Coordinates of N, CA and C in Angstrom, one line a residue:
M135 N 107.5 78.8 76.2 CA 107.1 80.0 75.2 C 107.3 79.5 73.7
P136 N 105.7 80.3 73.2 CA 105.6 80.0 72.0 C 106.3 80.4 70.8
D137 N 106.2 79.8 69.7 CA 107.3 80.0 68.5 C 107.1 81.7 68.3
N138 N 108.6 82.5 68.5 CA 108.7 83.8 68.9 C 108.3 84.5 67.3
A139 N 108.2 83.9 66.4 CA 108.4 84.8 64.7 C 106.7 84.9 64.6
A140 N 106.2 83.5 65.0 CA 104.9 83.8 64.8 C 104.1 84.2 65.6
F141 N 104.4 84.2 66.9 CA 103.5 85.2 67.8 C 104.1 87.1 67.5
L142 N 105.1 87.2 66.9 CA 105.5 88.6 66.9 C 104.9 89.3 65.8
S143 N 104.3 88.3 64.6 CA 103.8 88.8 63.2 C 102.6 88.7 62.9
T144 N 101.9 88.3 64.2 CA 100.2 88.2 64.4 C 99.5 89.7 65.3
K145 N 99.7 90.5 64.4 CA 99.1 91.8 64.8 C 98.0 91.9 65.7
P146 N 98.4 92.1 67.0 CA 96.9 92.3 68.4 C 96.1 93.5 67.5
K147 N 94.5 93.2 68.3 CA 93.7 94.3 68.1 C 93.9 95.0 69.1
A148 N 94.5 94.8 70.4 CA 94.6 95.7 71.7 C 95.6 95.4 72.0
V149 N 96.4 96.3 72.9 CA 97.9 96.1 73.5 C 97.5 96.6 74.8
L150 N 97.1 96.3 75.9 CA 97.0 96.7 77.3 C 98.2 96.8 78.3
F151 N 98.9 98.0 78.7 CA 100.3 97.8 79.5 C 100.2 98.3 80.6
D152 N 100.5 97.2 81.7 CA 100.9 97.9 83.3 C 101.6 99.3 82.8
W153 N 101.9 100.1 83.8 CA 102.6 101.3 83.8 C 103.7 101.3 84.8
D154 N 103.6 101.2 85.8 CA 105.5 101.3 86.8 C 105.5 100.2 86.3
N155 N 107.2 101.1 86.0 CA 108.1 99.9 85.7 C 108.3 98.6 84.8
T156 N 107.4 99.2 83.6 CA 106.8 98.9 82.6 C 106.9 99.8 81.1
L157 N 106.3 101.0 81.6 CA 106.8 101.8 80.6 C 107.4 102.8 81.7
V158 N 107.6 103.4 82.6 CA 107.7 103.9 83.1 C 108.7 103.6 84.5
D159 N 109.9 104.5 84.8 CA 111.0 103.6 86.1 C 110.0 105.0 87.5
S160 N 109.4 103.8 88.1 CA 108.8 104.3 89.2 C 109.1 103.6 90.7
W161 N 110.2 103.0 90.9 CA 110.3 102.6 91.9 C 111.1 103.4 93.1
L162 N 111.6 104.4 92.6 CA 112.5 105.1 93.9 C 110.9 106.0 94.5
P163 N 110.1 106.6 93.4 CA 108.9 107.3 94.6 C 108.0 106.5 95.2
I164 N 108.1 105.6 94.6 CA 106.8 104.2 95.5 C 108.0 103.7 96.8
H165 N 109.0 103.6 96.7 CA 109.8 103.0 97.9 C 109.8 104.2 98.7
K166 N 110.2 105.5 98.4 CA 110.3 106.8 99.5 C 108.8 106.8 100.2
A167 N 108.1 106.8 99.3 CA 106.5 107.1 99.8 C 106.0 105.8 100.5
L168 N 106.4 104.7 100.6 CA 106.1 103.5 101.5 C 107.6 103.5 102.8
E169 N 108.5 103.9 102.6 CA 109.4 104.2 103.9 C 108.8 105.1 104.7
E170 N 108.4 106.6 104.0 CA 107.5 107.5 105.2 C 106.5 106.6 105.4
T171 N 105.9 105.8 105.1 CA 104.3 105.5 105.4 C 104.8 104.4 106.5
F172 N 106.2 103.5 106.6 CA 106.3 102.7 107.7 C 106.6 103.1 109.0
L173 N 107.5 104.8 108.6 CA 107.6 105.1 110.0 C 107.0 106.1 110.1
V174 N 105.8 106.5 109.5 CA 104.8 107.2 110.4 C 103.5 106.2 111.2
M175 N 103.6 104.4 110.7 CA 102.8 103.6 111.1 C 103.8 103.2 112.7
G176 N 105.0 103.3 112.7 CA 105.8 103.0 113.7 C 106.5 101.8 113.1
R177 N 106.8 101.2 112.0 CA 107.2 99.9 111.7 C 108.2 99.9 110.8
T178 N 109.1 99.0 111.0 CA 110.6 99.2 110.2 C 110.1 99.2 108.3
P179 N 110.7 100.3 108.2 CA 110.7 100.5 106.6 C 111.2 98.9 105.6
W180 N 110.7 98.7 104.4 CA 111.4 97.7 103.6 C 112.6 98.3 102.9
T181 N 113.6 97.7 102.9 CA 114.5 97.9 101.7 C 114.4 98.2 100.4
L182 N 114.7 99.2 99.5 CA 114.6 99.1 97.9 C 114.3 97.8 97.2
E183 N 115.1 96.7 97.7 CA 114.7 95.4 97.1 C 113.5 94.8 97.6
E184 N 113.5 94.9 98.9 CA 112.1 94.5 99.8 C 110.9 95.2 98.8
T185 N 110.8 96.3 98.2 CA 109.6 97.1 97.8 C 109.7 96.4 96.3
K186 N 110.6 96.2 95.7 CA 110.1 95.5 94.3 C 109.9 94.3 94.6
E187 N 110.2 93.4 95.7 CA 110.1 92.3 95.7 C 108.4 91.8 96.1
R188 N 108.0 92.6 96.8 CA 106.6 92.8 97.5 C 105.2 93.4 96.9
V189 N 106.2 94.7 96.1 CA 104.6 95.5 95.9 C 104.2 94.8 94.5
R190 N 103.1 94.5 94.6 CA 102.5 93.8 93.6 C 101.1 94.4 93.5
T191 N 100.2 93.8 94.4 CA 98.9 94.5 94.2 C 98.4 96.0 94.8
S192 N 97.5 96.7 94.7 CA 96.9 98.4 94.8 C 97.1 98.3 96.3
A193 N 97.1 99.8 96.4 CA 96.9 100.0 98.2 C 96.0 99.7 98.5
R194 N 94.4 99.4 97.9 CA 93.2 99.3 98.7 C 93.3 97.8 99.3
E195 N 94.4 97.1 98.2 CA 94.1 95.4 98.5 C 95.4 95.3 99.5
A196 N 96.2 95.8 99.5 CA 97.5 95.4 100.0 C 97.8 96.0 102.1
F197 N 97.1 97.3 101.5 CA 97.3 98.2 103.3 C 96.3 97.4 104.4
P198 N 95.2 96.7 104.3 CA 94.2 96.3 105.1 C 95.2 95.0 105.8
V199 N 96.3 94.8 104.8 CA 97.0 93.1 105.2 C 97.9 93.4 106.1
L200 N 99.0 94.8 105.1 CA 99.8 95.3 106.2 C 99.9 95.9 107.1
F201 N 98.6 96.7 107.2 CA 98.1 97.6 108.6 C 97.0 97.2 109.1
P202 N 96.8 96.0 109.6 CA 95.3 95.7 110.3 C 94.8 96.9 110.7
G203 N 93.6 97.5 110.6 CA 92.8 98.6 111.7 C 93.1 99.8 111.5
R204 N 94.6 100.1 110.3 CA 95.2 101.7 110.4 C 95.1 101.8 108.4
S205 N 94.3 101.0 107.8 CA 94.8 101.0 106.7 C 94.1 102.2 106.3
D206 N 93.2 102.8 106.2 CA 93.0 104.5 106.1 C 94.2 105.2 106.1
E207 N 94.5 105.6 107.7 CA 95.9 106.1 108.1 C 96.8 105.9 106.9
A208 N 97.3 104.3 107.1 CA 98.3 104.5 106.2 C 98.4 105.0 104.7
M209 N 97.3 104.7 104.2 CA 96.9 105.0 102.7 C 97.1 106.5 102.5
S210 N 96.6 107.3 103.4 CA 96.9 108.9 103.8 C 98.2 109.4 103.8
A211 N 99.2 108.5 104.6 CA 100.3 108.7 104.8 C 101.4 108.5 103.1
F212 N 100.8 107.5 102.4 CA 101.7 107.1 101.6 C 101.1 108.1 100.4
Y213 N 99.8 108.1 100.2 CA 100.0 109.1 99.0 C 99.8 110.6 99.4
D214 N 100.3 110.9 101.0 CA 100.5 112.4 101.0 C 101.7 112.6 100.4
A215 N 102.9 111.2 100.5 CA 104.4 111.5 100.4 C 104.3 111.5 98.9
Y216 N 103.6 110.6 98.2 CA 103.7 110.0 96.7 C 103.1 111.4 96.0
E217 N 102.3 111.8 96.4 CA 102.1 113.5 95.6 C 103.1 114.4 95.6
R218 N 104.1 114.5 96.6 CA 105.0 115.3 96.6 C 106.0 115.5 95.5
S219 N 106.2 113.9 95.1 CA 107.6 114.1 94.2 C 107.1 113.3 92.8
H220 N 106.0 112.1 92.7 CA 106.2 111.5 91.7 C 106.2 112.6 90.4
I221 N 105.7 113.4 90.1 CA 105.5 114.4 88.9 C 106.6 114.8 88.2
E222 N 107.6 115.1 89.4 CA 108.7 115.6 89.0 C 109.8 114.4 88.6
V223 N 109.8 113.1 89.1 CA 110.7 112.3 88.5 C 110.0 111.2 87.6
V224 N 108.9 111.4 87.6 CA 108.1 110.2 86.5 C 109.3 110.0 85.6
T225 N 110.1 108.8 84.8 CA 110.8 108.9 83.6 C 110.8 107.8 82.9
P226 N 110.6 108.1 81.7 CA 110.1 106.7 80.4 C 111.2 105.4 80.9
L227 N 111.0 104.6 80.9 CA 111.8 103.4 80.2 C 112.5 103.2 79.5
Y228 N 113.8 102.8 78.8 CA 114.5 102.6 77.4 C 113.7 102.3 76.5
G229 N 113.1 103.2 75.4 CA 112.6 102.4 74.4 C 111.1 102.5 74.3
A230 N 110.5 103.1 75.4 CA 109.1 102.9 75.9 C 108.4 103.7 74.5
R231 N 109.0 105.1 74.8 CA 107.8 105.8 73.7 C 108.0 105.1 72.3
E232 N 109.1 104.8 72.1 CA 109.0 104.3 70.5 C 108.4 103.2 70.4
L233 N 108.5 102.2 71.8 CA 107.3 100.7 71.4 C 105.6 101.4 71.1
L234 N 105.3 102.5 72.0 CA 104.3 103.1 71.5 C 103.9 103.5 70.4
D235 N 105.3 104.3 70.0 CA 104.7 104.8 68.6 C 104.6 103.5 67.6
V236 N 105.2 102.4 67.6 CA 105.4 101.7 66.6 C 104.0 101.0 66.6
L237 N 103.1 100.8 68.0 CA 102.0 99.9 68.1 C 100.7 100.6 67.6
H238 N 101.4 102.3 67.9 CA 100.1 102.9 67.6 C 100.0 103.3 66.1
Q239 N 101.2 103.5 65.4 CA 101.2 103.6 64.1 C 100.8 102.5 63.3
A240 N 101.0 101.1 63.8 CA 100.2 99.7 63.4 C 98.8 99.6 63.5
G241 N 98.1 100.5 64.0 CA 96.5 100.8 64.3 C 96.2 99.9 65.5
C242 N 97.2 99.4 66.1 CA 96.8 98.5 67.9 C 96.1 99.4 68.8
L243 N 94.9 99.3 69.5 CA 94.2 100.3 70.2 C 95.3 99.8 71.3
L244 N 95.5 100.8 72.0 CA 96.6 101.1 73.4 C 95.6 101.4 74.7
G245 N 95.9 100.7 75.8 CA 95.5 101.1 76.7 C 96.5 101.2 78.0
L246 N 96.1 101.2 79.4 CA 96.6 101.3 80.9 C 95.9 100.5 81.3
V247 N 97.1 99.5 82.3 CA 95.8 99.1 83.2 C 96.7 98.7 84.2
S248 N 96.7 99.7 85.3 CA 97.4 99.6 86.5 C 97.1 99.7 88.1
N249 N 98.0 99.3 89.0 CA 97.6 99.2 90.2 C 97.8 100.4 90.8
K250 N 98.3 101.7 90.4 CA 98.3 102.6 91.1 C 97.1 103.6 90.8
K251 N 96.7 104.3 91.9 CA 95.7 105.2 91.9 C 95.5 106.2 90.4
G252 N 94.0 106.1 90.3 CA 93.7 106.3 88.8 C 94.1 107.9 88.5
D253 N 94.0 108.6 89.5 CA 94.3 110.0 89.5 C 95.7 110.3 89.2
L254 N 96.3 109.6 90.1 CA 97.5 109.7 90.1 C 98.3 109.4 88.9
L255 N 97.8 108.1 88.0 CA 98.4 107.6 86.8 C 97.9 108.3 85.8
R256 N 97.1 109.1 86.2 CA 96.6 110.1 84.6 C 97.5 111.3 84.7
K257 N 97.7 111.7 86.5 CA 98.8 112.5 86.1 C 100.0 112.7 85.4
E258 N 100.6 111.3 85.6 CA 102.0 111.1 84.8 C 101.8 110.8 83.6
V259 N 100.9 110.1 82.8 CA 100.4 110.1 81.8 C 100.3 111.6 80.9
E260 N 100.1 112.5 81.8 CA 99.4 113.7 81.3 C 101.0 114.7 81.2
A261 N 102.0 114.3 81.9 CA 103.2 115.0 82.3 C 104.4 114.6 81.2
L262 N 104.0 113.3 81.1 CA 104.8 113.0 79.7 C 104.5 113.3 78.4
G263 N 103.1 113.7 78.2 CA 102.5 114.0 77.2 C 102.0 113.0 76.1
W264 N 101.6 111.9 76.7 CA 101.2 110.5 76.5 C 99.9 110.2 76.4
E265 N 98.9 111.2 76.2 CA 97.5 111.0 76.5 C 97.0 110.8 75.2
G266 N 97.8 111.0 74.1 CA 97.1 110.5 72.6 C 97.4 109.4 72.5
F267 N 98.1 108.3 72.9 CA 98.3 107.6 72.9 C 97.5 106.3 73.1
F268 N 96.5 106.5 74.4 CA 96.0 105.7 74.8 C 94.4 105.8 74.5
H269 N 93.8 104.7 74.4 CA 92.1 104.9 74.5 C 91.7 105.0 75.6
S270 N 92.4 104.5 76.7 CA 92.0 104.5 78.2 C 93.0 104.4 79.5
V271 N 92.8 105.0 80.4 CA 94.0 104.7 81.5 C 93.0 104.2 82.9
V272 N 93.6 103.2 82.7 CA 92.8 102.8 83.8 C 93.4 102.2 85.3
G273 N 93.2 103.0 86.3 CA 94.0 103.1 87.4 C 93.0 101.9 88.6
A274 N 94.0 102.0 89.8 CA 93.6 101.1 91.1 C 91.8 102.3 91.4
N275 N 91.2 101.8 91.9 CA 90.0 102.2 92.5 C 89.1 102.6 91.4
D276 N 89.5 102.8 89.9 CA 88.7 103.1 88.6 C 87.6 101.9 88.7
A277 N 87.6 100.5 88.8 CA 86.9 99.5 88.5 C 86.4 99.1 90.1
A278 N 85.3 98.0 89.9 CA 84.9 97.5 91.4 C 86.1 97.1 91.7
K279 N 86.9 96.5 91.2 CA 88.0 95.6 91.7 C 89.3 95.8 91.1
D280 N 90.3 96.0 91.4 CA 91.4 96.1 90.7 C 92.3 94.8 90.3
K281 N 93.2 95.1 89.6 CA 94.0 93.7 88.5 C 94.6 93.0 89.7
P282 N 94.6 91.6 89.8 CA 94.0 91.2 88.2 C 92.6 90.6 87.8
A283 N 91.5 91.4 88.4 CA 90.2 91.1 88.0 C 89.7 91.3 86.7
R284 N 88.8 90.9 86.4 CA 88.6 91.2 85.0 C 87.7 92.3 84.6
D285 N 87.2 93.1 85.9 CA 86.9 94.2 85.7 C 87.6 95.7 85.2
V286 N 88.9 95.5 85.6 CA 89.7 96.4 84.7 C 90.0 96.2 83.2
L287 N 90.0 95.0 83.1 CA 90.4 94.7 81.7 C 89.1 94.9 80.9
E288 N 87.9 95.3 81.3 CA 86.5 95.3 80.4 C 86.3 96.8 80.5
L289 N 86.8 97.4 81.9 CA 86.7 99.0 81.7 C 87.7 99.4 80.7
A290 N 89.0 98.8 80.6 CA 90.1 99.5 79.3 C 89.4 99.1 78.3
L291 N 89.0 98.1 78.2 CA 88.2 98.0 76.5 C 86.7 98.4 76.3
Q292 N 86.3 99.2 77.2 CA 85.0 100.0 77.1 C 85.0 100.9 75.7
G293 N 83.5 100.7 75.1 CA 83.6 101.4 74.1 C 84.4 101.3 73.0
T294 N 84.7 99.8 72.7 CA 85.0 98.9 71.6 C 84.2 97.8 71.6
A295 N 84.6 97.2 70.3 CA 83.9 96.0 70.0 C 84.5 94.5 71.0
L296 N 85.7 94.9 71.5 CA 86.7 94.3 71.6 C 86.3 93.4 73.5
E297 N 86.8 92.0 74.2 CA 86.8 91.5 74.7 C 88.2 91.0 75.5
P298 N 88.3 91.0 76.5 CA 89.3 90.1 76.8 C 89.7 88.7 75.9
G299 N 90.2 88.6 75.7 CA 91.2 87.0 74.9 C 92.1 87.3 73.8
Q300 N 92.3 86.4 73.1 CA 93.6 86.6 72.0 C 93.9 87.6 71.0
D301 N 92.8 88.5 71.3 CA 93.4 89.6 70.4 C 93.9 90.6 71.0
V302 N 93.6 90.8 72.1 CA 94.5 91.5 73.4 C 95.6 91.0 73.9
W303 N 96.4 91.6 73.9 CA 98.0 91.4 74.6 C 97.6 92.1 75.6
F304 N 98.7 91.5 76.8 CA 98.9 92.1 78.2 C 100.6 92.3 78.3
V305 N 100.6 93.4 78.5 CA 102.2 93.6 78.9 C 102.5 94.1 80.3
G306 N 103.2 93.4 81.0 CA 103.9 94.1 82.2 C 104.9 93.8 82.8
D307 N 105.6 93.9 83.6 CA 106.9 93.5 84.5 C 106.3 92.6 85.8
T308 N 105.5 92.0 86.2 CA 105.0 91.3 87.6 C 104.5 90.2 87.7
D309 N 104.6 89.0 88.4 CA 103.5 88.1 88.3 C 102.1 88.7 88.3
I310 N 102.1 89.6 88.8 CA 100.4 90.3 89.0 C 99.7 90.3 87.5
D311 N 100.8 91.0 86.5 CA 100.6 91.4 84.9 C 100.2 90.2 84.3
M312 N 101.1 89.0 84.2 CA 100.8 87.7 83.3 C 99.8 87.0 84.2
L313 N 99.7 87.1 85.5 CA 98.4 86.4 86.1 C 96.9 87.0 85.5
C314 N 97.3 88.4 85.3 CA 95.9 89.0 84.8 C 95.4 88.5 83.3
A315 N 96.7 88.2 82.5 CA 96.4 87.7 81.1 C 96.1 86.6 81.4
S316 N 96.7 85.4 82.4 CA 96.2 84.1 82.1 C 95.2 84.2 82.3
L317 N 94.4 84.6 83.7 CA 93.2 84.4 83.8 C 92.4 84.9 82.9
H318 N 92.4 85.6 82.1 CA 91.4 86.5 81.2 C 91.5 85.8 79.9
G319 N 92.5 84.8 79.3 CA 92.8 84.3 78.2 C 93.7 85.2 77.3
C320 N 94.2 86.1 77.9 CA 95.1 86.9 76.7 C 96.5 86.6 76.9
P321 N 97.1 86.8 75.7 CA 98.4 86.7 75.6 C 99.3 87.7 76.2
S322 N 100.2 87.1 77.3 CA 101.2 87.9 77.9 C 102.6 88.3 77.3
V323 N 103.4 89.4 77.8 CA 104.7 89.7 77.3 C 105.3 90.3 78.5
L324 N 106.2 90.0 78.7 CA 106.9 90.3 80.3 C 107.8 91.2 79.9
I325 N 108.1 92.3 80.3 CA 109.5 93.3 79.8 C 109.8 93.6 81.6
R326 N 111.4 92.9 81.5 CA 112.3 93.4 82.7 C 113.5 92.4 82.0
E327 N 114.5 93.4 82.7 CA 115.8 93.0 82.5 C 115.9 91.7 82.8
N328 N 115.5 91.2 84.1 CA 116.0 89.5 84.0 C 115.1 88.5 83.5
E329 N 115.4 87.4 82.7 CA 114.7 86.7 81.7 C 114.2 85.8 83.1
P330 N 112.4 85.3 83.1 CA 111.8 84.5 84.1 C 112.5 83.4 84.1
R331 N 112.6 83.0 85.8 CA 113.3 82.0 86.1 C 111.7 80.9 86.3
E332 N 112.8 79.5 86.3 CA 111.9 78.2 85.9 C 111.0 78.1 87.3
G333 N 109.7 78.0 87.2 CA 108.7 78.1 88.3 C 108.4 79.1 88.7
E334 N 108.8 80.5 88.5 CA 108.6 81.5 88.6 C 107.3 82.1 88.9
F335 N 106.8 81.5 87.9 CA 105.2 82.3 87.3 C 104.3 81.1 87.6
A336 N 104.7 79.9 88.0 CA 103.7 79.2 88.3 C 102.9 78.4 87.1
N337 N 101.6 79.0 87.0 CA 100.3 78.4 86.0 C 100.1 79.6 84.9
C338 N 101.3 80.7 85.4 CA 100.6 82.3 84.5 C 102.3 82.2 83.9
W339 N 102.7 81.2 83.0 CA 103.9 81.4 82.3 C 103.9 82.6 81.3
P340 N 104.9 84.0 81.2 CA 104.9 84.6 79.8 C 104.9 83.8 78.4
D341 N 104.0 84.3 77.6 CA 104.0 84.2 76.0 C 105.2 84.5 75.7
Q342 N 105.8 85.6 76.2 CA 106.8 86.6 75.6 C 107.9 86.9 76.9
W343 N 108.8 87.2 76.6 CA 109.8 88.1 77.2 C 111.0 88.8 76.5
F344 N 110.8 90.3 77.0 CA 111.8 91.1 76.3 C 112.7 92.0 77.2
S345 N 113.9 92.0 77.2 CA 114.4 92.9 78.3 C 114.4 94.1 78.8
D346 N 113.5 95.1 77.3 CA 113.7 96.1 78.0 C 112.2 96.6 76.5
C347 N 111.4 97.8 76.3 CA 110.8 97.8 75.5 C 111.1 97.8 74.4
L348 N 112.6 98.9 74.0 CA 113.1 99.0 72.5 C 113.3 97.3 72.0
S349 N 113.6 96.5 72.6 CA 113.9 95.0 72.0 C 112.5 94.6 71.7
F350 N 111.4 94.7 72.6 CA 110.2 94.5 71.8 C 109.7 94.9 71.0
S351 N 110.0 95.9 70.8 CA 109.5 96.9 69.3 C 110.4 96.4 68.2
K352 N 111.3 96.4 68.3 CA 112.3 95.9 67.3 C 112.0 94.7 66.9
G353 N 111.1 93.9 67.6 CA 110.8 92.6 67.5 C 109.7 92.0 66.8
L354 N 108.9 93.0 66.8 CA 107.5 93.2 66.0 C 107.6 93.0 64.9
K355 N 107.0 92.1 63.7 CA 107.1 92.2 62.4 C 105.7 92.2 61.8
F356 N 104.9 92.9 62.1 CA 103.3 93.4 61.6 C 103.2 94.9 61.0

């Protein structure tokens, strides 16, 4: 990783965030909806740990592989299950609100780029009253291609003079977030409890790692 102090003292023009398990705790509703989907489809459900390890891409991209020839049926089952409970259980992660406050007050443009279906994503943002933080809220199916494609970053920056690159940080909790940053020249920040392991991220090693959002906000020096 580059020098911590130098990185954290250079203010970006924009910061784009993943949503699930970066700013909010979403594993339980995702897992429960997947569990119900697998049962409807006559498959053995994943464990919670398997869900955490395997959920990366959007349902639009993942379900045709998981349920060949029946992906539409599976997506219908998944979203029916997810929509029944997600608003009631969406929970900010430790320090997430504080991090957004710090970056917003510093004048950074903020956006969301998630592989959660766009309409569900926006409902969760509204449920927390966080709409005022974000210039854009981009979810699955909003752009021609989902994360890690460049399409979602360009959509998130639409209406600004910014393009993906060194002035735009990308913050997330998984390899696909780090890949999205790496592919499009954006500095990357990994937020999760466990430090990245050697060889885990191949050619998309995160530029910075923090165990939680509050540690990230306290590390900022601009």
